[in-house]
Coordinates of C-alpha atoms in Angstrom, one line a residue:
Chain A
X12 CA -0.1 0.0 -0.1
X13 CA 2.8 2.3 1.1
X14 CA 3.9 1.6 -2.1
X15 CA 1.4 2.9 -4.2
X16 CA 1.0 6.1 -2.5
X17 CA 4.4 6.6 -3.1
X18 CA 4.0 6.6 -6.4
X19 CA 1.0 8.5 -6.6
X20 CA 3.4 11.5 -4.9
X21 CA 5.9 11.2 -7.6
X22 CA 3.5 11.4 -10.1
X23 CA 1.9 14.6 -8.3
X24 CA 5.7 16.1 -7.9
X25 CA 6.6 15.6 -11.5
X26 CA 3.5 17.2 -12.7
X27 CA 4.0 20.3 -10.2
X28 CA 7.7 20.7 -11.2
X29 CA 6.6 20.3 -15.7
X30 CA 7.9 17.2 -15.6
X31 CA 11.6 18.4 -15.9
X32 CA 14.3 15.6 -15.5
X33 CA 15.8 15.7 -11.4
X34 CA 12.3 17.0 -10.5
X35 CA 13.0 20.1 -8.2
X36 CA 10.5 22.3 -6.2
X37 CA 8.0 24.2 -8.4
X38 CA 8.8 27.6 -9.2
X39 CA 5.8 28.8 -8.1
X40 CA 4.8 28.3 -4.8
X41 CA 0.9 28.6 -3.7
X42 CA -0.5 29.9 -1.5
X43 CA -1.3 26.8 0.8
X44 CA 2.3 25.6 0.1
X45 CA 3.1 26.0 4.2
X46 CA 0.8 24.8 6.9
X47 CA 0.0 27.0 10.1
X48 CA 2.7 26.4 12.6
X49 CA 6.2 27.4 13.5
X50 CA 8.5 24.9 12.2
X51 CA 11.4 25.7 14.3
X52 CA 11.3 22.8 17.1
X53 CA 11.3 20.8 13.8
X54 CA 14.3 21.7 12.7
X55 CA 15.8 22.1 16.5
X56 CA 17.2 19.2 16.7
X57 CA 19.7 19.2 13.5
X58 CA 20.2 22.6 14.0
X59 CA 22.0 22.1 17.6
X60 CA 23.4 18.7 16.5
X61 CA 25.5 20.5 13.3
X62 CA 26.0 23.9 15.1
X63 CA 27.1 22.0 18.2
X64 CA 29.6 20.4 16.9
X65 CA 30.8 21.2 13.5
X66 CA 30.9 25.2 14.0
X67 CA 31.9 24.5 17.3
X68 CA 34.8 22.5 15.8
X69 CA 35.2 25.4 13.2
X70 CA 35.4 28.0 16.0
X71 CA 37.8 26.1 18.4
X72 CA 40.2 25.1 15.4
X73 CA 40.5 29.1 14.4
X74 CA 41.2 29.8 18.5
X75 CA 43.9 26.7 18.3
X76 CA 45.6 27.9 14.9
X77 CA 46.5 30.9 16.4
X78 CA 48.6 28.7 18.9
X79 CA 51.8 26.9 19.3
X80 CA 51.0 24.1 21.1
X81 CA 51.9 20.3 21.2
X82 CA 48.2 19.0 22.1
X83 CA 48.5 17.9 25.7
X84 CA 45.9 19.7 27.9
X85 CA 48.2 20.3 30.7
X86 CA 51.0 21.4 28.6
X87 CA 51.2 25.3 28.0
X88 CA 50.6 26.8 25.0
X89 CA 52.1 29.8 23.2
X90 CA 49.7 32.7 21.6
X91 CA 51.6 33.1 18.4
X92 CA 49.2 34.8 16.2
X93 CA 49.1 34.6 12.6
X94 CA 52.5 32.9 12.6
X95 CA 51.3 29.6 11.7
X96 CA 49.8 31.1 8.6
X97 CA 52.4 32.6 7.3
X98 CA 54.9 29.5 7.8
X99 CA 51.6 27.8 6.1
X100 CA 51.9 30.3 3.0
X101 CA 56.2 29.6 2.6
X102 CA 55.2 25.5 3.4
X103 CA 56.3 23.3 -0.3
X104 CA 54.6 20.5 1.5
X105 CA 51.4 22.6 2.1
X106 CA 51.3 24.3 -2.1
X107 CA 52.1 20.2 -3.3
X108 CA 49.1 19.1 -1.7
X109 CA 46.9 21.8 -3.2
X110 CA 48.4 21.3 -6.0
X111 CA 48.0 17.1 -5.7
X112 CA 44.2 17.8 -4.8
X113 CA 43.6 19.9 -7.9
X114 CA 45.1 17.6 -10.6
X115 CA 43.2 14.4 -8.3
X116 CA 39.6 16.2 -8.4
X117 CA 39.8 17.2 -12.2
X118 CA 40.7 13.7 -13.3
X119 CA 38.6 11.8 -10.7
X120 CA 35.8 13.9 -12.0
X121 CA 36.1 13.6 -15.0
X122 CA 36.7 9.7 -15.8
X123 CA 34.2 9.4 -12.9
X124 CA 31.7 11.4 -14.6
X125 CA 32.5 10.0 -18.1
X126 CA 32.0 6.3 -16.9
X127 CA 28.8 6.6 -15.0
X128 CA 27.1 8.9 -17.0
X129 CA 27.8 6.4 -20.4
X130 CA 27.4 3.3 -18.1
X131 CA 24.0 4.9 -17.2
X132 CA 23.1 6.0 -20.3
X133 CA 23.6 1.5 -20.9
X134 CA 22.1 0.5 -18.5
X135 CA 18.3 1.8 -18.9
X136 CA 18.5 0.2 -22.6
X137 CA 17.5 -3.2 -21.6
X138 CA 20.2 -4.9 -21.8
X139 CA 20.5 -8.6 -20.0
X140 CA 20.9 -9.1 -16.1
X141 CA 21.1 -5.4 -15.8
X142 CA 20.8 -5.8 -12.3
X143 CA 24.0 -7.7 -11.7
X144 CA 26.1 -4.7 -13.1
X145 CA 24.3 -2.5 -11.5
X146 CA 25.5 -4.3 -8.6
X147 CA 29.3 -4.8 -9.4
X148 CA 29.5 -1.2 -10.1
X149 CA 27.8 0.1 -7.3
X150 CA 29.2 -2.2 -4.4
X151 CA 32.9 -0.7 -4.2
X152 CA 31.3 2.2 -3.0
X153 CA 29.8 0.3 -0.3
X154 CA 33.2 -0.8 0.8
X155 CA 35.9 0.8 3.0
X156 CA 38.6 2.4 1.9
X157 CA 40.3 0.7 4.9
X158 CA 38.4 -2.6 3.7
X159 CA 40.2 -2.2 0.7
X160 CA 43.5 -0.9 1.3
X161 CA 45.4 -4.4 1.8
X162 CA 43.9 -5.5 -1.1
X163 CA 45.2 -2.4 -3.3
X164 CA 48.5 -2.6 -1.5
X165 CA 48.8 -6.5 -3.0
X166 CA 47.7 -6.1 -6.3
X167 CA 49.9 -2.9 -7.0
X168 CA 53.0 -4.7 -5.4
X169 CA 56.1 -5.7 -7.3
X170 CA 54.7 -8.8 -6.9
X171 CA 51.6 -8.3 -7.0
X172 CA 48.4 -8.9 -10.1
X173 CA 48.8 -6.4 -11.5
X174 CA 52.6 -6.1 -13.1
X175 CA 51.4 -10.4 -13.2
X176 CA 48.8 -9.6 -15.7
X177 CA 51.0 -7.1 -17.3
X178 CA 53.4 -9.9 -17.4
X179 CA 50.8 -12.0 -19.5
X180 CA 49.7 -9.6 -21.7
X181 CA 53.1 -8.8 -23.1
X182 CA 53.6 -5.6 -21.2
X183 CA 56.4 -6.6 -19.3
X184 CA 58.1 -3.2 -19.7
X185 CA 55.6 -1.6 -18.3
X186 CA 56.1 -3.4 -14.6
X187 CA 57.1 -1.4 -11.9
X188 CA 56.8 -1.0 -8.1
X189 CA 53.6 1.2 -8.2
X190 CA 53.5 2.8 -5.1
X191 CA 57.2 3.1 -4.3
X192 CA 57.3 5.3 -7.5
X193 CA 57.1 9.4 -7.6
X194 CA 55.4 9.2 -10.9
X195 CA 53.0 6.2 -10.8
X196 CA 51.4 6.1 -6.9
X197 CA 49.1 9.4 -7.3
X198 CA 48.0 7.8 -10.9
X199 CA 47.2 4.4 -8.7
X200 CA 45.5 6.7 -5.9
X201 CA 43.1 8.0 -8.5
X202 CA 42.5 4.9 -10.0
X203 CA 41.3 3.4 -6.9
X204 CA 39.5 6.4 -6.2
X205 CA 37.6 6.4 -9.3
X206 CA 36.9 2.8 -8.8
X207 CA 35.2 3.6 -5.3
X208 CA 33.4 6.2 -6.4
X209 CA 32.0 5.5 -10.2
X210 CA 29.3 3.7 -8.2
X211 CA 27.6 6.6 -6.1
X212 CA 28.2 8.8 -10.2
X213 CA 26.4 5.6 -12.3
X214 CA 23.3 5.6 -9.6
X215 CA 22.6 9.3 -10.0
X216 CA 22.9 9.8 -13.1
X217 CA 20.7 6.8 -13.5
X218 CA 18.2 8.3 -11.5
X219 CA 18.2 11.3 -12.7
X220 CA 17.4 9.2 -16.9
X221 CA 14.5 7.7 -15.0
X222 CA 12.8 10.8 -15.1
X223 CA 13.1 11.8 -19.1
X224 CA 10.7 11.2 -20.8
X225 CA 10.8 8.4 -23.8
X226 CA 8.5 10.6 -25.8
X227 CA 11.9 13.3 -25.8
X228 CA 13.8 10.2 -26.6
X229 CA 11.8 9.4 -29.6
X230 CA 10.9 12.9 -30.9
X231 CA 15.0 13.1 -31.4
X232 CA 14.9 9.4 -33.1
X233 CA 12.0 10.3 -35.4
X234 CA 14.2 13.5 -36.6
X235 CA 16.9 11.2 -37.1
X236 CA 19.2 11.5 -34.3
X237 CA 21.3 8.4 -33.9
X238 CA 21.9 6.3 -30.7
X239 CA 24.9 8.9 -29.5
X240 CA 23.8 11.8 -31.0
X241 CA 20.7 11.9 -28.7
X242 CA 22.6 11.0 -25.9
X243 CA 25.2 14.0 -26.3
X244 CA 22.8 16.4 -27.8
X245 CA 19.0 15.7 -25.9
X246 CA 20.6 13.1 -22.9
X247 CA 23.0 14.9 -21.2
X248 CA 22.2 18.3 -21.3
X249 CA 19.0 17.3 -19.8
X250 CA 21.1 15.7 -16.8
X251 CA 23.0 19.1 -16.3
X252 CA 21.6 19.4 -12.8
X253 CA 22.7 15.9 -11.6
X254 CA 26.7 17.0 -13.1
X255 CA 26.5 20.1 -11.0
X256 CA 25.4 18.7 -7.9
X257 CA 27.8 15.8 -8.5
X258 CA 30.8 18.9 -9.4
X259 CA 30.7 20.7 -6.4
X260 CA 30.5 17.3 -3.8
X261 CA 33.9 15.6 -5.8
X262 CA 35.3 19.3 -5.2
X263 CA 34.4 19.0 -1.3
X264 CA 35.2 15.2 -1.8
X265 CA 38.7 16.0 -3.5
X266 CA 39.7 18.7 -0.5
X267 CA 38.7 16.0 1.7
X268 CA 40.8 13.2 0.2
X269 CA 41.9 11.1 3.1
X270 CA 41.5 7.1 3.5
X271 CA 42.9 6.1 0.1
X272 CA 46.6 7.8 0.5
X273 CA 46.8 7.5 4.0
X274 CA 45.9 4.1 3.8
X275 CA 47.9 3.2 0.9
X276 CA 50.6 5.2 0.4
X277 CA 51.2 7.1 4.1
X278 CA 51.1 10.5 1.7
X279 CA 54.4 9.1 0.2
X280 CA 56.5 8.6 -1.8
X281 CA 58.6 11.6 -0.8
X282 CA 54.9 13.4 -0.3
X283 CA 54.4 12.1 -3.8
X284 CA 50.1 11.5 -2.5
X285 CA 50.3 13.8 -0.2
X286 CA 47.0 16.3 0.0
X287 CA 45.8 18.3 3.0
X288 CA 44.4 15.4 5.0
X289 CA 46.7 13.7 5.0
X290 CA 49.1 16.5 5.7
X291 CA 46.9 17.8 8.7
X292 CA 46.8 14.2 10.7
X293 CA 50.7 13.6 10.2
X294 CA 51.1 17.6 11.8
X295 CA 49.0 16.9 14.5
X296 CA 49.3 13.5 15.5
X297 CA 52.9 12.5 14.2
X298 CA 54.6 16.0 15.0
X299 CA 52.5 17.1 17.6
X300 CA 52.2 20.6 16.2
X301 CA 48.5 21.2 16.7
X302 CA 48.6 24.8 16.0
X303 CA 49.9 24.7 12.7
X304 CA 48.1 21.6 11.6
X305 CA 44.8 23.7 13.1
X306 CA 45.8 26.4 10.7
X307 CA 46.0 24.2 8.0
X308 CA 42.8 23.0 8.5
X309 CA 41.4 26.1 8.9
X310 CA 43.0 27.1 5.1
X311 CA 41.0 23.5 3.6
X312 CA 37.3 24.6 5.3
X313 CA 37.7 28.3 3.4
X314 CA 38.8 26.8 0.2
X315 CA 35.6 24.2 0.8
X316 CA 33.5 26.9 1.6
X317 CA 34.4 29.6 -0.6
X318 CA 34.7 26.6 -3.4
X319 CA 31.7 25.0 -2.8
X320 CA 29.4 28.6 -2.8
X321 CA 31.1 29.4 -5.9
X322 CA 30.2 26.3 -8.1
X323 CA 26.7 26.3 -6.4
X324 CA 26.0 30.1 -7.8
X325 CA 26.9 29.2 -11.2
X326 CA 24.6 26.7 -11.1
X327 CA 22.0 28.4 -9.9
X328 CA 22.9 31.6 -12.8
X329 CA 23.8 28.9 -15.0
X330 CA 20.5 27.3 -14.6
X331 CA 18.2 30.9 -14.9
X332 CA 19.4 31.6 -18.6
Chain B
X1 CA 18.6 5.4 -23.7
X2 CA 20.3 3.7 -26.7
X3 CA 17.3 2.1 -29.1
X4 CA 18.6 -1.7 -29.1
X5 CA 16.1 -2.9 -31.9
X6 CA 19.1 -4.8 -34.3
X7 CA 20.6 -8.1 -32.6
X8 CA 23.8 -6.0 -33.4
X9 CA 23.0 -3.3 -31.5
X10 CA 21.6 -5.5 -28.1
X11 CA 25.0 -7.4 -28.4
X12 CA 26.9 -4.1 -28.5
X13 CA 25.1 -2.9 -25.2
X14 CA 25.8 -5.9 -24.0
X15 CA 29.6 -6.3 -24.6
X16 CA 30.0 -2.5 -23.7
X17 CA 28.8 -2.6 -20.4
X18 CA 31.2 -6.2 -19.6
X19 CA 33.7 -4.0 -20.7
X20 CA 33.5 -1.4 -18.1
X21 CA 32.4 -3.7 -15.0
X22 CA 35.1 -5.7 -15.7
X23 CA 38.1 -3.2 -13.9
X24 CA 34.9 -3.2 -10.8
X25 CA 35.3 -6.6 -10.0
X26 CA 38.9 -7.9 -10.9
X27 CA 40.0 -6.2 -7.5
X28 CA 37.4 -8.0 -6.0
X29 CA 38.2 -10.9 -7.0
X30 CA 41.4 -10.5 -6.0
X31 CA 40.9 -10.0 -2.9
X32 CA 38.6 -13.5 -2.1
X33 CA 41.4 -15.3 -4.1
X34 CA 44.2 -14.1 -2.3
X35 CA 42.2 -15.0 1.1
X36 CA 42.2 -18.0 0.2
X37 CA 45.7 -18.5 -0.7
X38 CA 48.1 -20.8 1.4
X39 CA 46.2 -22.5 4.1
X40 CA 42.3 -21.8 2.3
X41 CA 40.0 -21.5 4.8
X42 CA 42.7 -22.1 7.5
X43 CA 43.2 -17.7 6.7
X44 CA 39.9 -17.6 8.3
X45 CA 40.1 -19.5 10.9
X46 CA 43.2 -17.5 11.8
X47 CA 41.3 -14.2 11.9
X48 CA 38.6 -15.3 13.7
X49 CA 41.2 -17.2 16.4
X50 CA 42.3 -13.4 17.3
X51 CA 39.6 -13.3 19.1
X52 CA 38.0 -9.9 18.4
X53 CA 35.7 -10.2 15.1
X54 CA 33.0 -10.6 17.7
X55 CA 34.0 -7.1 20.2
X56 CA 34.7 -5.3 16.1
X57 CA 31.6 -6.4 14.9
X58 CA 29.5 -5.9 17.9
X59 CA 31.5 -1.7 18.4
X60 CA 30.5 -1.1 14.6
X61 CA 26.4 -2.3 14.3
X62 CA 26.2 0.4 17.8
X63 CA 27.8 3.1 16.0
X64 CA 25.8 2.2 12.9
X65 CA 22.5 2.1 14.3
X66 CA 23.2 5.1 16.7
X67 CA 24.3 7.0 14.1
X68 CA 21.4 6.3 11.4
X69 CA 19.1 6.6 13.9
X70 CA 20.4 10.2 15.3
X71 CA 20.7 10.8 11.7
X72 CA 16.9 9.7 10.9
X73 CA 15.5 11.5 13.0
X74 CA 17.0 14.6 12.8
X75 CA 16.8 14.2 8.7
X76 CA 12.3 13.7 9.0
X77 CA 11.9 16.2 11.6
X78 CA 14.1 19.0 9.9
X79 CA 12.8 18.2 6.4
X80 CA 9.2 18.7 7.5
X81 CA 9.7 21.7 9.0
X82 CA 12.0 23.2 6.2
X83 CA 9.3 22.0 3.5
X84 CA 6.0 22.6 5.1
X85 CA 5.9 24.9 7.8
X86 CA 6.9 29.0 8.4
X87 CA 10.2 29.3 9.6
X88 CA 11.7 33.1 9.8
X89 CA 14.9 33.3 8.4
X90 CA 14.2 29.4 6.4
X91 CA 17.0 30.1 3.8
X92 CA 19.4 31.0 6.1
X93 CA 19.4 28.2 8.3
X94 CA 18.6 26.2 5.6
X95 CA 22.5 27.5 4.5
X96 CA 24.1 27.6 8.2
X97 CA 23.1 23.5 7.9
X98 CA 24.6 23.0 3.9
X99 CA 27.8 24.7 4.6
X100 CA 28.4 22.2 7.1
X101 CA 28.6 19.5 4.2
X102 CA 31.7 21.0 3.2
X103 CA 33.6 19.9 6.8
X104 CA 36.7 17.4 6.6
X105 CA 36.8 15.3 9.1
X106 CA 40.2 16.7 9.6
X107 CA 38.7 20.2 11.1
X108 CA 37.1 18.1 13.8
X109 CA 40.1 16.1 14.3
X110 CA 41.9 18.8 17.3
X111 CA 38.6 20.0 18.5
X112 CA 36.7 16.6 19.1
X113 CA 40.0 15.2 20.5
X114 CA 40.4 17.7 23.5
X115 CA 36.8 18.0 24.5
X116 CA 36.3 14.5 24.3
X117 CA 38.8 14.0 26.7
X118 CA 37.5 16.7 28.5
X119 CA 34.8 15.5 29.0
X120 CA 35.7 12.0 29.8
X121 CA 34.0 10.7 26.5
X122 CA 37.4 9.2 25.1
X123 CA 36.7 5.9 24.1
X124 CA 33.2 6.1 24.2
X125 CA 31.0 5.0 21.4
X126 CA 29.3 7.7 21.4
X127 CA 32.2 9.9 20.5
X128 CA 32.3 8.7 17.0
X129 CA 28.4 8.8 17.0
X130 CA 27.9 12.1 17.8
X131 CA 30.2 13.7 14.9
X132 CA 29.0 10.6 12.3
X133 CA 25.5 12.0 12.7
X134 CA 26.5 15.6 12.5
X135 CA 28.5 15.3 9.1
X136 CA 25.9 13.4 8.0
X137 CA 22.6 15.3 8.4
X138 CA 23.4 18.0 6.1
X139 CA 23.2 15.9 3.3
X140 CA 20.4 13.9 4.3
X141 CA 18.3 17.1 4.8
X142 CA 19.7 18.3 1.2
X143 CA 17.7 14.8 0.2
X144 CA 15.2 14.7 2.2
X145 CA 13.7 18.1 2.0
X146 CA 13.7 17.9 -2.0
X147 CA 11.6 14.7 -1.4
X148 CA 9.6 16.5 0.9
X149 CA 8.5 19.3 -0.8
X150 CA 6.7 17.0 -3.5
X151 CA 4.5 16.1 -1.2
X152 CA 1.2 17.5 -1.7
X153 CA 0.7 20.0 1.3
X154 CA -3.4 19.6 0.1
X155 CA -3.1 16.2 1.9
X156 CA -2.3 17.5 4.6
X157 CA -4.5 20.7 5.3
X158 CA -7.0 17.7 4.8
X159 CA -6.1 16.4 8.0
X160 CA -5.8 19.5 10.2
X161 CA -9.5 20.6 8.9
X162 CA -10.4 17.7 10.6
X163 CA -8.7 18.4 13.5
X164 CA -5.1 17.1 13.1
X165 CA -2.7 18.8 14.7
X166 CA 1.0 19.1 13.0
X167 CA 2.2 16.4 15.0
X168 CA -0.3 14.2 14.0
X169 CA -0.5 15.1 10.5
X170 CA 3.7 14.0 10.2
X171 CA 3.5 11.1 12.1
X172 CA 0.2 9.6 10.3
X173 CA 0.3 11.1 7.2
X174 CA 4.0 12.3 6.1
X175 CA 5.8 9.7 7.7
X176 CA 4.4 6.5 6.0
X177 CA 5.0 8.3 2.6
X178 CA 9.1 9.4 2.7
X179 CA 9.7 5.6 3.2
X180 CA 12.0 5.2 0.0
X181 CA 13.7 9.0 1.0
X182 CA 14.7 7.5 4.6
X183 CA 16.0 4.2 2.9
X184 CA 18.0 6.2 0.5
X185 CA 19.1 7.6 3.7
X186 CA 19.5 4.6 6.0
X187 CA 21.4 3.3 2.8
X188 CA 23.6 5.9 2.8
X189 CA 24.3 7.0 6.1
X190 CA 25.0 2.8 6.9
X191 CA 28.1 3.2 4.2
X192 CA 29.2 6.3 6.3
X193 CA 29.2 4.8 9.5
X194 CA 30.0 1.2 9.1
X195 CA 33.2 2.3 6.6
X196 CA 34.3 5.3 9.1
X197 CA 38.2 4.9 9.9
X198 CA 39.3 8.6 10.7
X199 CA 37.2 8.8 13.4
X200 CA 37.3 5.3 15.2
X201 CA 41.0 5.6 14.7
X202 CA 41.3 8.2 16.5
X203 CA 38.9 8.4 19.3
X204 CA 38.5 4.8 20.2
X205 CA 42.0 3.9 21.5
X206 CA 40.8 1.2 23.5
X207 CA 41.4 -2.8 22.5
X208 CA 37.4 -3.3 23.5
X209 CA 36.1 -0.3 21.6
X210 CA 37.5 -1.0 18.1
X211 CA 35.8 -1.3 14.8
X212 CA 35.8 -3.4 11.6
X213 CA 37.6 -1.0 9.6
X214 CA 40.5 -1.4 12.3
X215 CA 40.7 -5.5 11.6
X216 CA 42.8 -5.4 8.6
X217 CA 45.3 -3.3 10.8
X218 CA 45.1 -5.2 13.6
X219 CA 45.6 -8.2 12.0
X220 CA 48.8 -7.0 10.2
X221 CA 50.3 -5.6 13.9
X222 CA 49.8 -9.0 15.3
X223 CA 50.9 -10.7 12.1
X224 CA 53.2 -9.0 9.9
X225 CA 53.3 -10.1 6.5
X226 CA 50.6 -12.5 6.7
X227 CA 48.9 -11.1 3.7
X228 CA 46.4 -13.9 3.3
X229 CA 45.7 -13.6 6.9
X230 CA 44.8 -9.5 6.1
X231 CA 42.8 -10.4 2.8
X232 CA 40.3 -12.8 4.8
X233 CA 40.4 -9.9 7.4
X234 CA 39.1 -7.6 4.7
X235 CA 36.3 -10.4 3.4
X236 CA 34.8 -10.9 6.8
X237 CA 34.7 -6.8 7.3
X238 CA 33.2 -6.5 3.0
X239 CA 31.0 -9.0 3.5
X240 CA 27.9 -7.7 6.1
X241 CA 27.8 -4.1 4.4
X242 CA 27.5 -6.1 1.3
X243 CA 24.8 -8.3 2.2
X244 CA 23.2 -5.2 3.6
X245 CA 22.9 -2.8 0.2
X246 CA 22.0 -6.5 -1.5
X247 CA 18.6 -6.4 1.3
X248 CA 18.2 -2.4 0.5
X249 CA 19.3 -1.7 -3.1
X250 CA 16.1 -1.7 -4.7
X251 CA 14.1 1.0 -2.3
X252 CA 17.8 2.8 -2.1
X253 CA 17.4 3.1 -5.9
X254 CA 13.6 4.4 -5.5
X255 CA 14.9 7.0 -2.8
X256 CA 17.4 8.4 -4.7
X257 CA 15.2 9.0 -8.0
X258 CA 12.6 10.3 -6.1
X259 CA 14.6 12.8 -4.2
X260 CA 16.9 13.3 -6.6
X261 CA 20.0 16.1 -6.4
X262 CA 19.5 19.2 -7.7

């Protein structure tokens, strides 16, 4: 029964948003769109949780970023003003980590989007065993990087399965210790990330595509558009909202990157896979420079919020056109 | 999306899809195969022989269930408030929550560590549950608000006219309609809490309080260079979450298409 009612709800909703893919809020709000009564008590719990923990943490981190402190509550902390930030701006590793984040974001986002989008289109093409394919591509997303790290360390080891595979297809000259070389550690980290998150990209595109009406595609076909042409000129633009949302999430995700480089390469070799997250952790936990770690955290936060807001505003503007 | 009327195009679509998924399944094959290398099932016996598997699982289950419950309650209440009730400065509140979406776990480390030590919450599972929930709630509300906006207000107005108060409307009319989005939120929160690594590693030092994601590294520290055992530990950690996903897959997909990101 609940299944039926939820279908009705969805139908009502897509009628309201004039069948736009991705649904979305109705543009014109009707006069009876809100119930009587204040919503404040309803959002209170979420606000307390988020403000209490996250905003408190931001404030606290801001405070610690002005200290020279080893993290022990009893040991003295020197107030050093902005000196942690000046150190940061002249820290080679900090800039290196930023550079890695940028490259990492562009590469992983592009490849994930390409594979996820194309695969979603294939899954909407009445093929056999569709559900098996869907499960296979999504399973990496549900597995913890911590679970998979030992597996990938094995695979990319000098005597690992990847080199074995290369040797068996006659590409021996490519075989190398993938995680130990400066030039190959980063591609491996990116490859693992792509492997892990394509499933989510796929599933969101798949959801967006299921809201495109088949009549539109039929019309394109009648006008003589081929499969690829339809995909590129009709389906892709209609999924723009999803792509934009994924771009923002991917950007924030890239800045947050920690688990994979920490577990697979420890940020090495020689900082070749250093990210802001791994650098903060190392500064804080291994070197006990809590003040400096906090300063980098603040920089990370400014970048995430600044970038996220800028991208959302651009998306809004693009939608308005 | 692709029209597959001819036999040829059917085959092409099938082959393309197969080629794409092969790289996605190979690491899983390598994991399972590696976990049986050498002593076969003996690798698994060795992992269970450490005697910690049960403890780690219990802790992970408590953390996941606790986080899911907290996220569910916060999200459902807040999404209803945002979508259907009057709030002064609504969008400002919404942005306060959304900005938290950009929050990297790394920024939480110092404050949480110090706070937990001060309030004697270090090594307590709640010290992981609260931050995990706080990090998940913003995204969950974003998804759920969209979904709640789609429920016709007229339906609720009708119940109001019949004398039901807002709480009753929420409980009897709105909640039963939100199962698809709830499933999506449960799955996403389950993935994030079961797979959490950094927070448990930092906040839970006591061996009796550790979680499944720490199992492979525990095993590494106990038996250096027993790679097959580590892989068996990885498989043991992975299986429950895969099974949970398979059970929830249908409603998860339905929820995501209904909540659709915008």
